[in-house]
Short mmCIF file of C-alpha atoms in Angstrom, two decimals:
data_model
loop_
_atom_site.label_atom_id
_atom_site.label_comp_id
_atom_site.label_asym_id
_atom_site.label_seq_id
_atom_site.Cartn_x
_atom_site.Cartn_y
_atom_site.Cartn_z
CA MET O 1 13.78 9.54 -2.30
CA ALA O 2 16.84 11.81 -0.82
CA ILE O 3 19.52 10.88 1.08
CA SER O 4 20.39 12.58 4.86
CA LEU O 5 23.73 13.86 5.52
CA SER O 6 25.45 16.33 8.03
CA THR O 7 28.61 18.01 6.80
CA GLU O 8 30.83 20.12 9.28
CA ASP O 9 32.53 23.08 9.73
CA LYS O 10 35.22 21.98 7.88
CA LEU O 11 34.79 22.05 4.34
CA GLU O 12 34.85 18.71 3.01
CA TYR O 13 33.27 18.15 0.81
CA HIS O 14 31.39 14.69 0.80
CA PHE O 15 30.91 13.47 -2.78
CA TYR O 16 29.13 11.52 -4.91
CA PRO O 17 28.47 11.13 -8.92
CA VAL O 18 25.77 12.65 -11.58
CA THR O 19 23.67 10.75 -13.84
CA SER O 20 22.14 13.89 -15.93
CA GLY O 21 22.48 18.17 -16.17
CA GLN O 22 21.00 18.36 -12.75
CA VAL O 23 21.74 17.98 -8.28
CA GLN O 24 18.25 19.00 -6.81
CA PHE O 25 19.02 19.08 -2.98
CA ARG O 26 18.24 20.80 0.28
CA VAL O 27 20.24 22.19 3.56
CA LYS O 28 19.75 24.07 6.89
CA ALA O 29 22.42 25.82 7.45
CA PRO O 30 23.21 29.81 8.44
CA ASN O 31 25.30 29.93 5.32
CA ASP O 32 28.05 28.66 3.58
CA ALA O 33 26.26 25.73 1.95
CA HIS O 34 29.35 25.33 -0.88
CA VAL O 35 28.78 23.14 -3.82
CA ALA O 36 30.92 21.48 -5.77
CA LEU O 37 31.21 20.25 -9.86
CA THR O 38 33.91 17.84 -11.00
CA SER O 39 34.91 15.41 -13.22
CA GLY O 40 36.24 12.31 -10.29
CA PRO O 41 34.87 11.92 -7.17
CA HIS O 42 38.27 14.95 -5.44
CA GLU O 43 38.51 18.50 -5.40
CA GLY O 44 41.35 19.41 -8.09
CA GLU O 45 40.82 20.98 -11.62
CA PRO O 46 38.89 21.47 -13.79
CA MET O 47 36.36 22.51 -11.35
CA TYR O 48 33.54 24.53 -9.69
CA GLU O 49 31.82 25.21 -6.78
CA VAL O 50 28.53 27.04 -5.67
CA PHE O 51 28.97 28.42 -3.08
CA ILE O 52 25.40 29.68 -1.38
CA GLY O 53 24.55 32.25 1.14
CA GLY O 54 28.49 32.91 1.77
CA TRP O 55 29.99 35.39 3.42
CA GLY O 56 27.86 36.39 6.43
CA ASN O 57 24.69 34.56 4.11
CA THR O 58 24.10 37.85 2.05
CA LYS O 59 26.20 36.59 -1.02
CA SER O 60 25.73 33.32 -3.63
CA VAL O 61 28.95 33.18 -5.81
CA ILE O 62 30.06 30.50 -9.11
CA ARG O 63 33.77 29.93 -8.54
CA LYS O 64 35.68 28.35 -11.56
CA ASN O 65 39.23 26.22 -9.79
CA ARG O 66 38.49 27.58 -6.63
CA THR O 67 40.62 31.54 -7.56
CA LYS O 68 39.24 34.98 -7.76
CA PRO O 69 37.98 36.32 -9.38
CA GLU O 70 34.43 34.88 -8.92
CA VAL O 71 32.31 33.72 -12.85
CA ALA O 72 29.81 34.56 -11.60
CA GLU O 73 28.05 36.63 -7.82
CA THR O 74 24.53 38.09 -6.97
CA GLU O 75 23.21 39.52 -3.59
CA THR O 76 21.65 36.82 -1.06
CA PRO O 77 20.36 38.10 1.64
CA GLY O 78 19.20 35.94 4.16
CA ILE O 79 19.04 32.72 1.30
CA LEU O 80 19.81 30.10 4.48
CA THR O 81 18.79 28.79 7.87
CA ALA O 82 19.74 27.18 10.57
CA ASP O 83 15.86 26.74 11.05
CA ASP O 84 14.43 25.47 8.16
CA TYR O 85 15.84 23.22 5.03
CA ARG O 86 15.64 25.44 1.74
CA GLY O 87 15.68 23.92 -1.24
CA PHE O 88 18.06 24.85 -4.33
CA TRP O 89 18.78 23.53 -8.05
CA ILE O 90 21.64 23.30 -10.13
CA ARG O 91 22.44 22.26 -13.68
CA TRP O 92 24.94 22.63 -16.17
CA GLN O 93 24.25 21.76 -20.06
CA ASP O 94 26.53 23.32 -22.76
CA GLY O 95 29.11 24.90 -20.69
CA GLN O 96 26.14 26.86 -19.05
CA ILE O 97 25.64 26.01 -15.48
CA THR O 98 22.49 27.90 -13.72
CA VAL O 99 21.61 27.97 -10.00
CA GLY O 100 17.87 28.66 -8.64
CA LYS O 101 15.31 27.93 -5.98
CA GLU O 102 13.78 24.83 -5.71
CA GLY O 103 10.04 25.80 -7.06
CA GLU O 104 11.64 27.87 -8.53
CA GLN O 105 12.62 28.57 -13.09
CA SER O 106 14.37 31.03 -12.87
CA PRO O 107 17.89 30.99 -11.89
CA PHE O 108 19.35 33.60 -9.46
CA LEU O 109 22.99 32.72 -10.25
CA SER O 110 24.33 31.85 -14.10
CA TYR O 111 27.54 31.10 -15.73
CA THR O 112 28.50 30.38 -19.52
CA GLU O 113 32.03 28.21 -19.54
CA PRO O 114 33.80 28.83 -22.88
CA GLU O 115 35.67 25.31 -22.66
CA PRO O 116 33.10 23.45 -20.73
CA PHE O 117 34.17 20.44 -18.93
CA GLY O 118 32.43 16.71 -18.32
CA VAL O 119 31.05 16.58 -14.78
CA GLY O 120 30.88 13.59 -12.92
CA TYR O 121 30.84 14.65 -9.53
CA PHE O 122 29.00 17.48 -7.04
CA GLY O 123 30.15 17.35 -4.06
CA VAL O 124 28.47 18.88 -0.95
CA CYS O 125 29.94 20.87 2.37
CA THR O 126 29.89 23.97 5.13
CA GLY O 127 32.51 26.36 6.24
CA TRP O 128 33.21 29.41 7.74
CA GLY O 129 31.90 28.92 11.06
CA ALA O 130 28.40 26.64 9.65
CA SER O 131 27.85 22.91 9.97
CA GLY O 132 24.78 21.70 7.53
CA GLU O 133 22.40 19.12 7.56
CA TRP O 134 21.48 18.07 3.51
CA LEU O 135 18.85 16.54 1.99
CA ILE O 136 20.09 15.10 -1.34
CA GLU O 137 17.03 13.91 -4.34
CA GLY O 138 18.53 11.12 -5.95
CA HIS O 139 19.97 9.03 -3.81
CA THR O 140 18.47 6.01 -1.46
CA SER O 141 20.99 5.15 1.30
CA LEU O 142 20.54 5.89 4.62
CA LYS O 143 21.30 4.91 8.59
CA THR O 144 19.09 5.15 11.55
CA ARG O 145 20.06 5.30 14.39
CA ASP O 146 19.37 2.69 18.44
CA GLU O 147 16.82 5.54 19.16
CA LEU O 148 13.78 3.81 17.86
CA VAL O 149 12.16 7.20 15.39
CA TYR O 150 10.59 6.65 12.43
CA LYS O 151 12.42 8.03 9.17
CA PHE O 152 10.15 8.57 6.71
CA HIS O 153 9.21 8.62 2.98
CA ALA O 154 6.40 8.97 0.52
CA VAL O 155 4.55 5.86 -0.82
CA ARG O 156 3.59 5.44 -4.62
CA ALA O 157 2.06 2.66 -4.91
CA GLY O 158 1.15 -0.97 -2.91
CA ALA O 159 4.67 -1.88 -2.49
CA VAL O 160 7.80 -1.34 -0.39
CA SER O 161 11.23 -3.52 -0.84
CA ILE O 162 14.13 -3.27 1.72
CA GLU O 163 17.26 -4.07 2.18
CA VAL O 164 19.17 -3.59 5.59
CA LYS O 165 22.09 -4.17 7.70
CA ALA O 166 20.84 -5.04 11.41
CA LYS O 167 21.95 -6.93 14.11
CA SER O 168 18.11 -6.72 15.29
CA ASN O 169 14.91 -4.86 15.88
CA ALA O 170 14.53 -4.02 11.92
CA HIS O 171 10.49 -2.23 11.93
CA VAL O 172 8.95 -0.71 9.33
CA ALA O 173 6.02 1.68 10.25
CA LEU O 174 2.77 2.19 6.91
CA THR O 175 0.61 5.49 8.24
CA ASP O 176 -1.21 7.73 5.98
CA ALA O 177 1.16 10.84 7.72
CA ARG O 178 4.25 11.41 7.45
CA GLU O 179 4.31 11.32 11.11
CA GLU O 180 3.67 8.10 13.46
CA THR O 181 -0.36 8.36 13.40
CA SER O 182 -3.52 6.06 14.84
CA PRO O 183 -4.38 3.06 14.17
CA MET O 184 -1.19 1.99 11.84
CA TYR O 185 0.50 -1.13 10.90
CA GLU O 186 4.23 -1.83 12.47
CA ILE O 187 6.01 -4.81 10.64
CA MET O 188 9.31 -5.83 13.01
CA LEU O 189 11.94 -7.73 11.35
CA GLY O 190 14.08 -10.03 13.47
CA GLY O 191 13.05 -8.88 17.39
CA TRP O 192 13.46 -9.96 20.73
CA GLU O 193 17.28 -10.71 19.69
CA ASN O 194 17.02 -11.90 16.49
CA MET O 195 14.27 -14.28 17.26
CA ALA O 196 10.42 -13.34 15.60
CA SER O 197 9.15 -11.58 13.64
CA VAL O 198 5.72 -9.50 14.04
CA ILE O 199 2.93 -7.40 12.83
CA ARG O 200 1.74 -5.53 15.06
CA TYR O 201 -1.86 -3.16 14.41
CA ASP O 202 -1.73 0.53 16.07
CA ARG O 203 1.55 -0.72 18.77
CA LYS O 204 -1.45 -2.78 20.84
CA GLN O 205 -0.86 -5.90 22.13
CA PRO O 206 -1.39 -8.65 21.13
CA ASP O 207 0.37 -8.21 18.17
CA LYS O 208 -2.22 -9.76 14.71
CA VAL O 209 1.38 -12.09 13.94
CA ARG O 210 4.37 -13.29 15.40
CA VAL O 211 6.62 -16.29 13.86
CA ASP O 212 9.64 -17.32 14.88
CA THR O 213 12.66 -16.65 12.41
CA PRO O 214 16.68 -16.80 13.80
CA ASN O 215 18.42 -15.16 12.67
CA LEU O 216 16.74 -13.62 9.92
CA LEU O 217 18.87 -10.23 9.76
CA ASN O 218 22.45 -9.28 9.94
CA GLU O 219 24.68 -6.70 10.64
CA SER O 220 27.24 -7.59 8.03
CA GLU O 221 25.13 -8.20 4.60
CA PHE O 222 22.13 -6.57 4.01
CA LYS O 223 19.20 -8.81 3.62
CA ARG O 224 15.73 -8.49 1.46
CA PHE O 225 12.53 -8.10 2.49
CA SER O 226 8.79 -7.19 -0.30
CA ILE O 227 6.38 -5.86 2.02
CA SER O 228 3.03 -5.05 0.10
CA TRP O 229 -0.26 -3.70 1.46
CA LEU O 230 -2.28 -4.95 -1.20
CA ASP O 231 -6.59 -4.97 -0.45
CA GLY O 232 -5.86 -4.64 2.74
CA THR O 233 -3.65 -7.56 3.31
CA ILE O 234 -0.78 -7.04 4.40
CA THR O 235 2.46 -9.93 2.83
CA VAL O 236 5.97 -9.56 4.49
CA ARG O 237 8.58 -11.76 1.79
CA SER O 238 12.29 -13.07 1.91
CA GLY O 239 13.66 -11.12 -1.31
CA ASP O 240 11.17 -10.43 -3.98
CA GLN O 241 7.98 -9.70 -4.56
CA ARG O 242 7.84 -13.79 -5.76
CA GLY O 243 9.55 -14.74 -2.06
CA HIS O 244 8.26 -16.88 0.65
CA VAL O 245 5.71 -15.09 2.59
CA ILE O 246 7.30 -14.86 6.17
CA MET O 247 3.85 -13.16 7.69
CA GLU O 248 0.59 -12.48 6.30
CA TRP O 249 -2.89 -10.27 7.69
CA LYS O 250 -5.38 -9.15 6.16
CA ASP O 251 -6.92 -5.93 8.02
CA PRO O 252 -10.61 -5.94 8.42
CA ASN O 253 -11.19 -2.41 7.75
CA PRO O 254 -7.96 -0.73 6.11
CA ILE O 255 -6.77 2.47 6.62
CA GLY O 256 -5.10 4.64 3.59
CA VAL O 257 -1.05 3.01 3.33
CA SER O 258 1.15 6.98 2.28
CA TYR O 259 4.61 7.09 3.74
CA VAL O 260 6.51 3.98 4.93
CA GLY O 261 8.75 4.85 7.61
CA VAL O 262 12.53 2.63 9.38
CA ARG O 263 14.03 2.07 12.48
CA THR O 264 15.92 0.07 14.33
CA GLY O 265 15.75 -0.16 18.86
CA TRP O 266 16.96 -1.84 21.49
CA GLY O 267 20.20 -2.15 20.79
CA ALA O 268 20.63 -2.14 17.25
CA THR O 269 21.65 0.66 14.27
CA GLY O 270 20.87 -0.22 10.67
CA VAL O 271 21.66 0.66 7.31
CA TRP O 272 18.60 0.87 4.74
CA LYS O 273 18.31 0.61 0.77
CA LEU O 274 14.35 1.40 0.51
CA ARG O 275 12.96 0.71 -3.24
CA LEU O 276 8.66 1.87 -3.24
CA GLU O 277 7.38 -0.26 -5.53
CA GLN O 278 3.65 -0.88 -8.36
CA ASN O 279 3.04 -4.29 -6.82
CA LEU O 280 -0.07 -3.99 -9.62
CA ALA O 281 0.45 -7.33 -10.54
CA TYR O 282 0.37 -9.09 -8.06
CA GLN O 283 -2.04 -10.16 -5.11
CA SER O 284 -1.20 -12.79 -2.01
CA GLY O 285 -0.21 -15.61 -4.13
CA SER O 286 0.77 -14.38 -6.67
CA SER O 287 -2.59 -14.04 -9.34
CA GLN O 288 -3.07 -11.59 -11.37
CA LYS O 289 -5.05 -7.90 -9.95
CA ASN O 290 -6.37 -7.36 -13.68
CA PRO O 291 -6.96 -8.80 -16.66
CA HIS O 292 -5.15 -6.51 -19.00
CA VAL O 293 -1.75 -6.32 -17.15
CA SER O 294 0.82 -8.98 -18.46
CA PRO O 295 3.09 -9.33 -15.21
CA SER O 296 6.03 -6.80 -15.23
CA ALA O 297 8.83 -6.53 -12.59
CA PRO O 298 8.16 -4.10 -10.13
CA LEU O 299 9.60 -0.95 -10.38
CA GLU O 300 11.76 1.59 -9.14
CA VAL O 301 10.81 4.56 -8.52
CA GLN O 302 13.08 6.21 -6.42
CA GLY O 303 16.81 6.80 -7.07
CA LEU O 304 18.23 6.63 -10.02
CA SER O 305 20.70 3.62 -11.11
CA THR O 306 21.68 3.33 -14.84
CA GLY O 307 18.90 1.43 -16.96
CA SER O 308 16.22 1.73 -13.96
CA ILE O 309 12.77 1.89 -14.79
CA CYS O 310 12.51 5.39 -11.51
CA TRP O 311 10.23 7.39 -10.66
CA CYS O 312 11.72 10.30 -9.00
CA ASP O 313 9.83 12.72 -6.58
CA ALA O 314 9.68 16.60 -7.89
CA SER O 315 7.97 19.52 -7.27
CA GLY O 316 6.44 22.80 -8.62
CA GLY O 317 8.08 22.62 -12.31
CA MET O 318 11.27 20.43 -11.55
CA ILE O 319 12.64 18.56 -13.37
CA PRO O 320 14.98 15.49 -11.36
CA PRO O 321 17.79 14.65 -13.29
CA GLY O 322 17.71 11.67 -15.91
CA GLY O 323 13.53 13.08 -16.49
CA VAL O 324 12.14 11.66 -19.95
CA VAL O 325 10.32 13.73 -22.16
CA GLY O 326 7.47 12.30 -23.55
CA GLY O 327 6.42 15.21 -25.20
CA ARG O 328 5.92 18.78 -26.65
CA ASP O 329 3.82 21.88 -25.82
CA ASP O 330 5.59 24.87 -26.98
CA GLU O 331 8.53 23.24 -24.74
CA PRO O 332 8.86 20.12 -23.94
CA LEU O 333 7.02 18.16 -21.72
CA TYR O 334 7.94 15.40 -18.53
CA VAL O 335 6.73 11.95 -18.00
CA GLY O 336 4.45 12.51 -14.88
CA ARG O 337 1.94 11.29 -12.06
CA ALA O 338 0.22 12.19 -9.73
CA HIS O 339 -1.91 11.62 -6.41
CA HIS O 340 -5.79 12.56 -6.81
CA GLU O 341 -8.70 10.81 -5.47
CA GLY O 342 -6.94 7.75 -4.38
CA ALA O 343 -6.01 7.32 -7.79
CA LEU O 344 -2.28 7.46 -9.04
CA ILE O 345 -2.97 9.17 -12.11
CA PRO O 346 0.23 9.50 -15.25
CA GLY O 347 0.49 12.51 -17.32
CA LYS O 348 3.03 15.93 -18.26
CA VAL O 349 4.78 17.41 -16.17
CA LYS O 350 5.03 21.68 -18.14
CA PRO O 351 8.46 23.01 -16.35
CA SER O 352 7.03 27.17 -16.85
CA HIS O 353 3.59 26.48 -15.43
CA SER O 354 5.34 24.85 -12.31
CA VAL O 355 3.44 21.59 -12.30
CA CYS O 356 2.19 18.25 -13.98
CA TYR O 357 -1.17 17.99 -15.74
CA ILE O 358 -3.39 14.46 -14.69
CA PRO O 359 -6.57 13.21 -16.08
CA TRP O 360 -9.64 12.75 -14.12
CA GLY O 361 -12.81 12.75 -14.14
CA GLY O 362 -13.71 14.97 -16.97
CA ALA O 363 -11.08 17.68 -15.89
CA GLU O 364 -7.71 18.38 -16.16
CA HIS O 365 -6.09 18.79 -12.34
CA ASN O 366 -2.93 20.60 -12.35
CA LYS O 367 -0.70 18.65 -9.42
CA THR O 368 2.54 21.11 -7.26
CA ASP O 369 4.29 17.86 -5.67
CA TYR O 370 4.20 14.96 -8.37
CA GLN O 371 6.76 12.26 -9.10
CA VAL O 372 8.82 12.12 -13.34
CA LEU O 373 9.92 8.89 -14.89
CA CYS O 374 13.45 9.54 -15.48
CA GLY O 375 16.55 6.91 -15.69
CA CYS O 376 15.66 5.43 -18.82
CA ASN O 377 14.76 5.27 -22.77
CA PRO O 378 11.29 3.85 -23.40
CA ALA O 379 9.92 4.09 -27.03
CA TRP O 380 6.66 4.31 -28.10
CA VAL O 381 4.73 2.43 -29.57
CA SER O 382 1.11 2.89 -31.15
CA ALA O 383 -1.77 1.26 -30.06
CA SER O 384 -5.65 1.93 -29.98
CA GLY O 385 -8.50 0.72 -27.32
CA GLY O 386 -7.61 -1.58 -24.75
CA ASN O 387 -5.02 -3.35 -26.39
CA ILE O 388 -1.92 -3.07 -24.15
CA PRO O 389 1.64 -4.25 -25.25
CA SER O 390 3.13 -6.77 -22.99
CA ASN O 391 6.20 -4.59 -22.87
CA ALA O 392 3.26 -1.67 -22.01
CA ILE O 393 5.22 0.35 -18.27
CA PRO O 394 2.92 0.92 -15.65
CA GLY O 395 3.02 4.07 -14.85
CA GLY O 396 -0.46 4.31 -11.90
CA GLU O 397 -3.72 2.53 -11.17
CA THR O 398 -7.76 3.63 -10.96
CA GLU O 399 -8.27 4.25 -7.50
CA ASP O 400 -10.21 0.62 -7.98
CA GLY O 401 -6.58 -1.02 -8.16
CA GLU O 402 -6.92 -0.70 -11.72
CA PRO O 403 -3.51 0.07 -13.49
CA LEU O 404 -2.97 2.83 -16.16
CA PHE O 405 -0.16 2.68 -18.11
CA VAL O 406 1.04 6.18 -19.93
CA GLY O 407 0.01 7.15 -23.65
CA ARG O 408 0.39 9.91 -25.37
CA VAL O 409 -1.90 12.24 -28.93
CA LEU O 410 -1.02 14.70 -31.34
CA HIS O 411 -3.79 16.97 -29.74
CA GLU O 412 -4.27 20.96 -31.66
CA ASP O 413 -0.56 20.44 -32.34
CA ALA O 414 0.82 19.61 -28.77
CA LEU O 415 1.98 15.91 -28.08
CA THR O 416 -0.03 15.82 -25.52
CA ILE O 417 1.24 13.30 -22.68
CA GLY O 418 -1.76 11.20 -19.88
CA LYS O 419 -2.73 7.92 -18.82
CA VAL O 420 -4.38 4.98 -20.91
CA GLN O 421 -7.32 3.43 -19.01
CA PRO O 422 -7.40 -0.43 -20.35
CA SER O 423 -10.90 -1.17 -19.86
CA HIS O 424 -12.37 2.53 -21.12
CA GLY O 425 -10.13 1.42 -24.30
CA VAL O 426 -8.96 4.52 -24.68
CA CYS O 427 -5.71 6.93 -24.24
CA TYR O 428 -6.80 10.09 -21.64
CA ILE O 429 -4.91 13.57 -21.64
CA PRO O 430 -5.26 16.66 -19.54
CA PHE O 431 -5.19 19.38 -22.18
CA GLY O 432 -7.71 22.91 -22.53
CA GLY O 433 -8.83 22.14 -18.52
CA ALA O 434 -10.28 19.17 -19.67
CA GLU O 435 -9.78 14.96 -19.27
CA ILE O 436 -10.27 14.62 -23.68
CA GLY O 437 -10.45 11.09 -24.51
CA PHE O 438 -8.75 9.09 -27.99
CA PRO O 439 -9.18 5.78 -29.17
CA GLU O 440 -6.18 5.26 -31.05
CA TYR O 441 -2.62 7.18 -29.53
CA GLU O 442 0.90 5.64 -29.24
CA ILE O 443 2.11 4.18 -25.35
CA MET O 444 5.02 3.17 -23.85
CA VAL O 445 7.26 0.41 -23.82
CA SER O 446 10.62 -0.46 -22.63
CA GLN O 447 12.68 -1.62 -25.47
#
């Protein structure tokens, strides 16, 4: 999840807290995208500044404490553009600051600080004739204007939790692409001047479900809802996944849902918080979906809340802040997962290869787009067969809806991460181009 932010041409930083030694972002600007690294939410000393595309979009530098000379600089002609988003990362560890492009492991700027300080915040701004549009990974609030245009986000399982602050007309779309499609599902909350809510199919009337919901929304406080789409059943609840069912409808010919869009309209603006949940343990009526699984709390898959279990979007070998190391093969391997053939499969992210490897169908598959487990400190315990500890952390699901867990195996001197499939009684790892199963393994659990 990324927060969308506009910066004006006035060199005024917008600050955000950091939870680890990295920030990833995309920016659309003609020149002079500036990022500050500070100990507090304001400019001051000590402070590092990274200027990308400065000097007429010809050069990038690292500056310390707003003083010259620059501590690092390099020629970067045309690195920014006002027409498209360009992605970058900035990392800091043990006094070394590195700056690189999205999808590239090697930095184009680096500096080693002899007296490093703790970085607690980063700030972004543009200036010198440039305004900018930013997408900053790991920050989840967003605003929607009164324009009936959806903002779409990828989903990785069967549910989304939303909090919305609006006086009326909070609309949620469920689609198979990052745009309005046909067919698609729409959930309209607090429509008709905050008096009724509906489920609509393919933007057509009559509505599949319509219920009276007077005063459902409030422009002064967040209202929380959970929306799930398991087995073609669209369920809208107040509160969390165990909350009161507001609306429910079963599509006899379900469509695939891979994106959720939100918008407000008809005179309303909205502030939203999204949490993309793994609705693996519950169906409508709270019955268990699979006998191998103990009910567990939904997993937050976007954002970087301290202590939360988060799955964060990444690509090209990028590791979001707080990425969880789960193995080693000449370098740290990170706990990841990716989509394949209708399944969401745990695997290993190997940064130097710029992919997440997953096991499926007897083969090892590499994915350039994936998610990384972040913001938590799991434990690993020995297990065998299909015996799944009650505190095992769900990591995905098969194309048939069976929950998958995260496991690892020591094989040929490499500690390799893979998937535990309870019904098969093994942990599969991706290794050497193949999918290899092991009846004894370690499984990832919460502490």
